Short mmCIF file of C-alpha atoms in Angstrom, two decimals:
data_model
loop_
_atom_site.label_atom_id
_atom_site.label_comp_id
_atom_site.label_asym_id
_atom_site.label_seq_id
_atom_site.Cartn_x
_atom_site.Cartn_y
_atom_site.Cartn_z
CA MET A 216 63.40 -107.94 68.08
CA GLU A 217 60.31 -106.72 69.95
CA ILE A 218 59.85 -110.08 71.70
CA LEU A 219 63.52 -110.25 72.66
CA ASN A 220 63.37 -106.75 74.12
CA ALA A 221 60.25 -107.64 76.10
CA ILE A 222 62.12 -110.60 77.59
CA ARG A 223 65.08 -108.36 78.44
CA LYS A 224 62.78 -105.87 80.16
CA ARG A 225 61.02 -108.59 82.17
CA THR A 226 64.38 -109.97 83.27
CA LEU A 227 65.50 -106.54 84.47
CA ILE A 228 62.21 -105.73 86.20
CA SER A 229 62.43 -109.04 88.06
CA GLY A 230 65.61 -107.76 89.71
CA LYS A 231 68.19 -109.55 87.58
CA ASN A 232 70.86 -107.64 85.71
CA LEU A 233 71.87 -108.33 82.11
CA GLU A 234 75.35 -108.16 80.66
CA ILE A 235 75.52 -107.43 76.94
CA SER A 236 78.26 -106.82 74.41
CA VAL A 237 78.36 -103.50 72.57
CA SER A 238 79.26 -102.94 68.94
CA GLY A 239 79.86 -99.48 67.56
CA TYR A 240 81.53 -96.24 68.46
CA SER A 241 78.73 -93.80 69.36
CA MET A 242 79.55 -93.81 73.09
CA GLN A 243 83.34 -93.52 72.88
CA PRO A 244 85.40 -92.93 74.95
CA LEU A 245 83.10 -94.17 77.76
CA ILE A 246 82.06 -97.38 75.97
CA ASN A 247 84.07 -98.91 73.15
CA ASP A 248 83.35 -101.46 70.44
CA GLY A 249 83.41 -104.93 72.03
CA ASP A 250 82.95 -103.73 75.63
CA MET A 251 80.57 -105.54 77.95
CA ILE A 252 78.03 -103.38 79.78
CA LEU A 253 75.77 -104.21 82.71
CA LEU A 254 72.08 -103.27 82.39
CA THR A 255 69.86 -102.70 85.39
CA TYR A 256 66.19 -101.87 85.85
CA SER A 257 65.35 -98.32 86.82
CA PRO A 258 61.85 -96.99 87.53
CA LYS A 259 63.18 -93.46 87.04
CA TYR A 260 65.65 -91.87 84.65
CA VAL A 261 67.52 -88.58 84.95
CA VAL A 262 69.54 -86.39 82.60
CA GLY A 263 73.00 -87.90 82.26
CA ASP A 264 71.90 -91.54 82.57
CA VAL A 265 73.19 -93.89 79.87
CA ILE A 266 70.32 -96.03 78.63
CA VAL A 267 69.73 -98.93 76.27
CA PHE A 268 66.66 -98.64 74.08
CA GLU A 269 65.04 -99.82 70.89
CA TYR A 270 65.08 -97.27 68.07
CA GLU A 271 63.94 -97.95 64.51
CA GLY A 272 64.57 -101.68 64.88
CA ASN A 273 68.01 -101.31 66.46
CA ILE A 274 69.28 -101.46 70.02
CA LEU A 275 71.19 -98.29 70.94
CA VAL A 276 73.17 -97.13 73.96
CA HIS A 277 73.02 -93.35 74.43
CA ARG A 278 73.01 -90.66 77.10
CA ILE A 279 69.87 -88.79 78.19
CA LEU A 280 70.15 -85.06 77.47
CA LYS A 281 66.58 -83.96 78.21
CA ILE A 282 63.36 -85.41 79.65
CA ASP A 283 60.03 -84.12 78.34
CA ASN A 284 56.47 -85.48 78.81
CA GLY A 285 57.19 -89.23 78.82
CA TYR A 286 60.05 -88.99 76.34
CA VAL A 287 63.78 -88.64 76.62
CA CYS A 288 66.03 -86.89 74.13
CA CYS A 289 69.35 -88.63 73.91
CA LYS A 290 72.44 -89.13 71.79
CA GLY A 291 75.74 -90.94 71.82
CA ASP A 292 78.69 -89.12 73.39
CA ASN A 293 80.53 -89.53 70.06
CA SER A 294 77.51 -88.91 67.82
CA PHE A 295 75.65 -85.94 66.36
CA ARG A 296 72.22 -87.54 65.87
CA LEU A 297 69.55 -86.92 68.50
CA GLU A 298 66.79 -89.41 69.21
CA LYS A 299 63.44 -88.81 70.90
CA VAL A 300 62.61 -92.01 72.77
CA ALA A 301 59.46 -92.95 74.68
CA PHE A 302 60.00 -94.32 78.18
CA SER A 303 58.28 -97.52 76.99
CA GLU A 304 61.12 -98.10 74.50
CA ILE A 305 63.83 -98.00 77.18
CA ILE A 306 65.13 -101.47 78.02
CA GLY A 307 67.40 -100.54 80.91
CA LYS A 308 70.08 -98.30 82.32
CA VAL A 309 73.81 -98.90 82.01
CA GLU A 310 75.30 -99.46 85.44
CA SER A 311 78.52 -97.48 85.89
#
């Protein structure tokens, strides 16, 4: 998974966007199971951005709630669990 995410990041940094399919319900009603989302590279993230990141061996799509010393705190719009994610673990930002 780590190698695949590194390839995804390099693709985004090179200026190309990625389209990926989503499975799950944590971002409903904004993003639904089976939706396609477009990822872009962003050198900067702000509260409210929806990001894709690696977390405990999984790829998640969640919204940034807080930014603190090189980390973001985020969660799914339809989820109760909070994650603390290092900027280095962020793969890209969901383009709206």
